């Protein structure tokens, strides 16, 4: 039986190109398409695809948020990110949200075909250039403790970028989140660390070693 794929991307021409590519590959078919977060939830719920191809920048929406919501609704959903973004923050944010794979839009048709089948089979797959960096990050993460154990990993990601001096919009872009989501994370961080404002939380974060240059 063919694997059924849903394509989530806000660029109509790119969706058309991916659709044509998927249809040209043996054993794959397109179950549906969506241009944004809400539409993705609706299409996936209606079609129950084997794999969701998810871009991270969805116009005003975030593919990371969409991935997290899809997984909250159905933990069995298999999401393969297909994006232009190859920075560490985007990769880790997507994987923490529940994506099973991360592929760059520069990937070849053969790479896309292999990745779709791998994710459908329950494997985790990363595009070549990001795989080694991700492995190094995960290995390092096992050797050190969190400076703020009361915070989730995503909250630590936000706090680290805030401590570097980035504003909410810049943090949102780096983590492929919406500005509203970043504000919500920051409010939760302030409450958990029992500080009154952004300047105080930056001081606490830098004292704990966050905010350093990468």
PDB file of C-alpha atoms in Angstrom:
ATOM      1  CA  UNK A   1       0.000   0.000   0.000  1.00  0.00           C
ATOM      2  CA  UNK A   2       1.147   3.565  -0.721  1.00  0.00           C
ATOM      3  CA  UNK A   3       2.199   5.884   2.085  1.00  0.00           C
ATOM      4  CA  UNK A   4      -0.153   8.849   2.367  1.00  0.00           C
ATOM      5  CA  UNK A   5       1.493  12.257   2.793  1.00  0.00           C
ATOM      6  CA  UNK A   6       0.133  15.662   3.800  1.00  0.00           C
ATOM      7  CA  UNK A   7       2.149  18.713   2.669  1.00  0.00           C
ATOM      8  CA  UNK A   8       2.133  21.780   4.966  1.00  0.00           C
ATOM      9  CA  UNK A   9       3.794  24.865   3.445  1.00  0.00           C
ATOM     10  CA  UNK A  10       2.605  28.445   2.971  1.00  0.00           C
ATOM     11  CA  UNK A  11       4.141  28.817  -0.520  1.00  0.00           C
ATOM     12  CA  UNK A  12       1.719  27.536  -3.192  1.00  0.00           C
ATOM     13  CA  UNK A  13       4.445  27.040  -5.801  1.00  0.00           C
ATOM     14  CA  UNK A  14       6.567  25.003  -3.414  1.00  0.00           C
ATOM     15  CA  UNK A  15       3.563  22.879  -2.400  1.00  0.00           C
ATOM     16  CA  UNK A  16       2.898  22.262  -6.076  1.00  0.00           C
ATOM     17  CA  UNK A  17       6.505  21.195  -6.623  1.00  0.00           C
ATOM     18  CA  UNK A  18       6.525  18.860  -3.614  1.00  0.00           C
ATOM     19  CA  UNK A  19       3.181  17.409  -4.674  1.00  0.00           C
ATOM     20  CA  UNK A  20       4.549  16.624  -8.131  1.00  0.00           C
ATOM     21  CA  UNK A  21       7.674  15.119  -6.612  1.00  0.00           C
ATOM     22  CA  UNK A  22       5.769  12.938  -4.159  1.00  0.00           C
ATOM     23  CA  UNK A  23       3.466  11.684  -6.899  1.00  0.00           C
ATOM     24  CA  UNK A  24       6.496  10.765  -9.019  1.00  0.00           C
ATOM     25  CA  UNK A  25       7.932   8.507  -6.291  1.00  0.00           C
ATOM     26  CA  UNK A  26       6.940   4.878  -6.009  1.00  0.00           C
ATOM     27  CA  UNK A  27       4.812   4.015  -3.013  1.00  0.00           C
ATOM     28  CA  UNK A  28       3.839   7.587  -2.093  1.00  0.00           C
ATOM     29  CA  UNK A  29       0.645   9.553  -2.597  1.00  0.00           C
ATOM     30  CA  UNK A  30      -0.602  12.996  -1.499  1.00  0.00           C
ATOM     31  CA  UNK A  31      -3.487  12.853   0.979  1.00  0.00           C
ATOM     32  CA  UNK A  32      -3.863  16.602   1.384  1.00  0.00           C
ATOM     33  CA  UNK A  33      -2.248  20.037   1.622  1.00  0.00           C
ATOM     34  CA  UNK A  34      -2.349  22.966   4.033  1.00  0.00           C
ATOM     35  CA  UNK A  35      -0.866  26.459   4.101  1.00  0.00           C
ATOM     36  CA  UNK A  36      -1.007  27.175   7.837  1.00  0.00           C
ATOM     37  CA  UNK A  37      -1.373  25.909  11.388  1.00  0.00           C
ATOM     38  CA  UNK A  38      -5.159  25.657  11.664  1.00  0.00           C
ATOM     39  CA  UNK A  39      -5.550  24.180   8.198  1.00  0.00           C
ATOM     40  CA  UNK A  40      -2.877  21.585   8.964  1.00  0.00           C
ATOM     41  CA  UNK A  41      -4.766  20.405  12.038  1.00  0.00           C
ATOM     42  CA  UNK A  42      -7.968  20.076  10.018  1.00  0.00           C
ATOM     43  CA  UNK A  43      -6.413  18.278   7.044  1.00  0.00           C
ATOM     44  CA  UNK A  44      -4.436  15.835   9.173  1.00  0.00           C
ATOM     45  CA  UNK A  45      -7.490  15.036  11.306  1.00  0.00           C
ATOM     46  CA  UNK A  46      -9.571  14.428   8.181  1.00  0.00           C
ATOM     47  CA  UNK A  47      -7.052  12.378   6.198  1.00  0.00           C
ATOM     48  CA  UNK A  48      -4.986  10.561   8.876  1.00  0.00           C
ATOM     49  CA  UNK A  49      -1.813  10.501   6.742  1.00  0.00           C
ATOM     50  CA  UNK A  50       1.213   8.304   7.328  1.00  0.00           C
ATOM     51  CA  UNK A  51       3.591  11.282   7.236  1.00  0.00           C
ATOM     52  CA  UNK A  52       3.174  15.070   7.466  1.00  0.00           C
ATOM     53  CA  UNK A  53       5.745  17.149   5.554  1.00  0.00           C
ATOM     54  CA  UNK A  54       5.997  20.317   7.660  1.00  0.00           C
ATOM     55  CA  UNK A  55       7.659  23.619   6.813  1.00  0.00           C
ATOM     56  CA  UNK A  56       8.737  25.688   9.841  1.00  0.00           C
ATOM     57  CA  UNK A  57       7.833  29.137   8.501  1.00  0.00           C
ATOM     58  CA  UNK A  58       4.111  29.212   7.739  1.00  0.00           C
ATOM     59  CA  UNK A  59       3.575  32.888   7.093  1.00  0.00           C
ATOM     60  CA  UNK A  60       2.334  34.216  10.427  1.00  0.00           C
ATOM     61  CA  UNK A  61       2.258  30.724  11.908  1.00  0.00           C
ATOM     62  CA  UNK A  62       4.977  28.466  13.284  1.00  0.00           C
ATOM     63  CA  UNK A  63       5.581  24.954  12.009  1.00  0.00           C
ATOM     64  CA  UNK A  64       7.038  24.078  15.429  1.00  0.00           C
ATOM     65  CA  UNK A  65       3.772  25.074  17.116  1.00  0.00           C
ATOM     66  CA  UNK A  66       1.773  23.200  14.480  1.00  0.00           C
ATOM     67  CA  UNK A  67       3.897  20.082  15.031  1.00  0.00           C
ATOM     68  CA  UNK A  68       3.418  20.262  18.796  1.00  0.00           C
ATOM     69  CA  UNK A  69      -0.350  20.649  18.404  1.00  0.00           C
ATOM     70  CA  UNK A  70      -0.558  17.736  15.976  1.00  0.00           C
ATOM     71  CA  UNK A  71       1.291  15.537  18.457  1.00  0.00           C
ATOM     72  CA  UNK A  72      -0.906  16.681  21.336  1.00  0.00           C
ATOM     73  CA  UNK A  73      -3.997  15.689  19.357  1.00  0.00           C
ATOM     74  CA  UNK A  74      -2.521  12.409  18.190  1.00  0.00           C
ATOM     75  CA  UNK A  75       0.844  11.269  19.594  1.00  0.00           C
ATOM     76  CA  UNK A  76       1.111   8.771  16.744  1.00  0.00           C
ATOM     77  CA  UNK A  77       1.369  11.486  14.086  1.00  0.00           C
ATOM     78  CA  UNK A  78       4.637  11.252  12.129  1.00  0.00           C
ATOM     79  CA  UNK A  79       6.022  14.671  11.182  1.00  0.00           C
ATOM     80  CA  UNK A  80       8.954  15.147   8.808  1.00  0.00           C
ATOM     81  CA  UNK A  81      10.156  18.762   8.745  1.00  0.00           C
ATOM     82  CA  UNK A  82      11.018  20.048   5.269  1.00  0.00           C
ATOM     83  CA  UNK A  83      12.561  23.503   5.537  1.00  0.00           C
ATOM     84  CA  UNK A  84      15.258  25.936   4.425  1.00  0.00           C
ATOM     85  CA  UNK A  85      16.364  26.470   8.039  1.00  0.00           C
ATOM     86  CA  UNK A  86      19.483  24.553   9.053  1.00  0.00           C
ATOM     87  CA  UNK A  87      20.450  26.374  12.276  1.00  0.00           C
ATOM     88  CA  UNK A  88      20.719  24.449  15.531  1.00  0.00           C
ATOM     89  CA  UNK A  89      17.875  26.278  17.276  1.00  0.00           C
ATOM     90  CA  UNK A  90      15.376  25.397  14.542  1.00  0.00           C
ATOM     91  CA  UNK A  91      16.463  21.756  14.451  1.00  0.00           C
ATOM     92  CA  UNK A  92      16.255  21.265  18.207  1.00  0.00           C
ATOM     93  CA  UNK A  93      12.965  23.158  18.523  1.00  0.00           C
ATOM     94  CA  UNK A  94      11.349  21.004  15.852  1.00  0.00           C
ATOM     95  CA  UNK A  95      12.611  17.743  17.327  1.00  0.00           C
ATOM     96  CA  UNK A  96      11.553  18.715  20.841  1.00  0.00           C
ATOM     97  CA  UNK A  97       8.088  19.520  19.475  1.00  0.00           C
ATOM     98  CA  UNK A  98       7.852  15.909  18.305  1.00  0.00           C
ATOM     99  CA  UNK A  99       9.080  15.860  14.704  1.00  0.00           C
ATOM    100  CA  UNK A 100      10.517  12.487  13.684  1.00  0.00           C
ATOM    101  CA  UNK A 101      12.729  13.861  10.947  1.00  0.00           C
ATOM    102  CA  UNK A 102      14.385  17.041   9.705  1.00  0.00           C
ATOM    103  CA  UNK A 103      15.151  17.472   6.021  1.00  0.00           C
ATOM    104  CA  UNK A 104      16.392  20.532   4.141  1.00  0.00           C
ATOM    105  CA  UNK A 105      14.586  21.707   1.025  1.00  0.00           C
ATOM    106  CA  UNK A 106      17.830  21.235  -0.878  1.00  0.00           C
ATOM    107  CA  UNK A 107      17.499  17.459  -0.395  1.00  0.00           C
ATOM    108  CA  UNK A 108      17.374  15.250  -3.468  1.00  0.00           C
ATOM    109  CA  UNK A 109      14.238  13.301  -4.465  1.00  0.00           C
ATOM    110  CA  UNK A 110      15.943  10.092  -3.306  1.00  0.00           C
ATOM    111  CA  UNK A 111      16.663  11.642   0.109  1.00  0.00           C
ATOM    112  CA  UNK A 112      13.049  12.748   0.474  1.00  0.00           C
ATOM    113  CA  UNK A 113      11.794   9.308  -0.498  1.00  0.00           C
ATOM    114  CA  UNK A 114      14.087   7.593   2.030  1.00  0.00           C
ATOM    115  CA  UNK A 115      13.161  10.072   4.753  1.00  0.00           C
ATOM    116  CA  UNK A 116       9.404   9.636   4.263  1.00  0.00           C
ATOM    117  CA  UNK A 117       9.698   5.848   4.435  1.00  0.00           C
ATOM    118  CA  UNK A 118      11.996   6.034   7.477  1.00  0.00           C
ATOM    119  CA  UNK A 119       9.671   8.351   9.412  1.00  0.00           C
ATOM    120  CA  UNK A 120       6.627   6.257   8.455  1.00  0.00           C
ATOM    121  CA  UNK A 121       8.419   3.218   9.863  1.00  0.00           C
ATOM    122  CA  UNK A 122       8.992   4.980  13.176  1.00  0.00           C
ATOM    123  CA  UNK A 123      12.638   5.884  12.649  1.00  0.00           C
ATOM    124  CA  UNK A 124      14.206   9.267  13.383  1.00  0.00           C
ATOM    125  CA  UNK A 125      16.130  10.830  10.510  1.00  0.00           C
ATOM    126  CA  UNK A 126      18.118  14.063  10.211  1.00  0.00           C
ATOM    127  CA  UNK A 127      19.457  15.718   7.084  1.00  0.00           C
ATOM    128  CA  UNK A 128      23.203  15.071   6.703  1.00  0.00           C
ATOM    129  CA  UNK A 129      24.673  18.434   7.773  1.00  0.00           C
ATOM    130  CA  UNK A 130      22.561  18.714  10.940  1.00  0.00           C
ATOM    131  CA  UNK A 131      22.861  15.120  12.136  1.00  0.00           C
ATOM    132  CA  UNK A 132      26.379  15.434  13.539  1.00  0.00           C
ATOM    133  CA  UNK A 133      25.631  18.719  15.291  1.00  0.00           C
ATOM    134  CA  UNK A 134      22.492  17.249  16.862  1.00  0.00           C
ATOM    135  CA  UNK A 135      24.412  14.230  18.086  1.00  0.00           C
ATOM    136  CA  UNK A 136      27.035  16.448  19.674  1.00  0.00           C
ATOM    137  CA  UNK A 137      24.373  18.546  21.375  1.00  0.00           C
ATOM    138  CA  UNK A 138      22.546  15.518  22.783  1.00  0.00           C
ATOM    139  CA  UNK A 139      25.779  13.956  24.001  1.00  0.00           C
ATOM    140  CA  UNK A 140      26.749  17.167  25.745  1.00  0.00           C
ATOM    141  CA  UNK A 141      23.292  17.578  27.241  1.00  0.00           C
ATOM    142  CA  UNK A 142      23.630  14.232  29.015  1.00  0.00           C
ATOM    143  CA  UNK A 143      26.795  15.322  30.808  1.00  0.00           C
ATOM    144  CA  UNK A 144      25.525  18.512  32.404  1.00  0.00           C
ATOM    145  CA  UNK A 145      22.576  19.506  34.601  1.00  0.00           C
ATOM    146  CA  UNK A 146      20.122  22.317  33.956  1.00  0.00           C
ATOM    147  CA  UNK A 147      20.794  25.591  35.825  1.00  0.00           C
ATOM    148  CA  UNK A 148      17.031  25.942  36.336  1.00  0.00           C
ATOM    149  CA  UNK A 149      15.489  22.465  36.782  1.00  0.00           C
ATOM    150  CA  UNK A 150      12.046  23.994  37.271  1.00  0.00           C
ATOM    151  CA  UNK A 151      12.028  25.147  33.637  1.00  0.00           C
ATOM    152  CA  UNK A 152      11.186  22.988  30.644  1.00  0.00           C
ATOM    153  CA  UNK A 153      13.751  22.639  27.866  1.00  0.00           C
ATOM    154  CA  UNK A 154      11.773  24.998  25.633  1.00  0.00           C
ATOM    155  CA  UNK A 155      11.632  27.590  28.415  1.00  0.00           C
ATOM    156  CA  UNK A 156      15.414  27.264  28.814  1.00  0.00           C
ATOM    157  CA  UNK A 157      15.808  27.830  25.062  1.00  0.00           C
ATOM    158  CA  UNK A 158      13.746  31.025  25.299  1.00  0.00           C
ATOM    159  CA  UNK A 159      15.583  32.195  28.429  1.00  0.00           C
ATOM    160  CA  UNK A 160      18.987  31.625  26.848  1.00  0.00           C
ATOM    161  CA  UNK A 161      18.091  33.796  23.847  1.00  0.00           C
ATOM    162  CA  UNK A 162      16.545  36.491  26.043  1.00  0.00           C
ATOM    163  CA  UNK A 163      19.739  36.502  28.113  1.00  0.00           C
ATOM    164  CA  UNK A 164      21.695  37.122  24.906  1.00  0.00           C
ATOM    165  CA  UNK A 165      19.718  40.340  24.485  1.00  0.00           C
ATOM    166  CA  UNK A 166      17.269  39.231  21.788  1.00  0.00           C
ATOM    167  CA  UNK A 167      13.787  40.742  21.822  1.00  0.00           C
ATOM    168  CA  UNK A 168      10.656  38.594  21.621  1.00  0.00           C
ATOM    169  CA  UNK A 169      10.358  38.829  17.838  1.00  0.00           C
ATOM    170  CA  UNK A 170      13.986  37.770  17.347  1.00  0.00           C
ATOM    171  CA  UNK A 171      13.522  34.872  19.788  1.00  0.00           C
ATOM    172  CA  UNK A 172      10.413  33.799  17.887  1.00  0.00           C
ATOM    173  CA  UNK A 173      12.316  33.769  14.597  1.00  0.00           C
ATOM    174  CA  UNK A 174      15.248  31.811  16.026  1.00  0.00           C
ATOM    175  CA  UNK A 175      13.002  29.122  17.525  1.00  0.00           C
ATOM    176  CA  UNK A 176      10.396  29.152  14.725  1.00  0.00           C
ATOM    177  CA  UNK A 177       7.677  30.149  17.191  1.00  0.00           C
ATOM    178  CA  UNK A 178       5.017  32.843  17.122  1.00  0.00           C
ATOM    179  CA  UNK A 179       5.567  36.087  19.019  1.00  0.00           C
ATOM    180  CA  UNK A 180       2.575  35.266  21.232  1.00  0.00           C
ATOM    181  CA  UNK A 181       4.049  31.871  22.137  1.00  0.00           C
ATOM    182  CA  UNK A 182       7.337  33.499  23.158  1.00  0.00           C
ATOM    183  CA  UNK A 183       5.451  35.979  25.365  1.00  0.00           C
ATOM    184  CA  UNK A 184       3.626  33.089  27.021  1.00  0.00           C
ATOM    185  CA  UNK A 185       6.892  31.239  27.641  1.00  0.00           C
ATOM    186  CA  UNK A 186       8.485  34.365  29.105  1.00  0.00           C
ATOM    187  CA  UNK A 187       5.547  34.919  31.458  1.00  0.00           C
ATOM    188  CA  UNK A 188       5.873  31.318  32.666  1.00  0.00           C
ATOM    189  CA  UNK A 189       9.630  31.769  33.186  1.00  0.00           C
ATOM    190  CA  UNK A 190       9.129  34.936  35.245  1.00  0.00           C
ATOM    191  CA  UNK A 191       6.569  33.161  37.416  1.00  0.00           C
ATOM    192  CA  UNK A 192       8.667  30.032  37.948  1.00  0.00           C
ATOM    193  CA  UNK A 193      11.837  31.966  38.775  1.00  0.00           C
ATOM    194  CA  UNK A 194       9.880  34.467  40.901  1.00  0.00           C
ATOM    195  CA  UNK A 195      11.291  37.555  39.277  1.00  0.00           C
ATOM    196  CA  UNK A 196       9.407  40.715  38.448  1.00  0.00           C
ATOM    197  CA  UNK A 197      10.541  41.668  34.976  1.00  0.00           C
ATOM    198  CA  UNK A 198      12.712  40.946  31.961  1.00  0.00           C
ATOM    199  CA  UNK A 199      15.800  42.748  33.288  1.00  0.00           C
ATOM    200  CA  UNK A 200      15.804  40.700  36.492  1.00  0.00           C
ATOM    201  CA  UNK A 201      15.416  37.403  34.652  1.00  0.00           C
ATOM    202  CA  UNK A 202      18.311  38.330  32.338  1.00  0.00           C
ATOM    203  CA  UNK A 203      20.529  38.929  35.367  1.00  0.00           C
ATOM    204  CA  UNK A 204      19.520  35.558  36.881  1.00  0.00           C
ATOM    205  CA  UNK A 205      20.123  33.764  33.569  1.00  0.00           C
ATOM    206  CA  UNK A 206      23.553  35.283  32.989  1.00  0.00           C
ATOM    207  CA  UNK A 207      24.618  34.532  36.568  1.00  0.00           C
ATOM    208  CA  UNK A 208      23.708  30.887  35.829  1.00  0.00           C
ATOM    209  CA  UNK A 209      25.812  30.839  32.655  1.00  0.00           C
ATOM    210  CA  UNK A 210      23.094  31.323  30.056  1.00  0.00           C
ATOM    211  CA  UNK A 211      23.265  33.874  27.271  1.00  0.00           C
ATOM    212  CA  UNK A 212      26.818  33.103  26.218  1.00  0.00           C
ATOM    213  CA  UNK A 213      27.846  33.331  22.572  1.00  0.00           C
ATOM    214  CA  UNK A 214      27.653  30.109  20.539  1.00  0.00           C
TER     215      UNK A 214
END
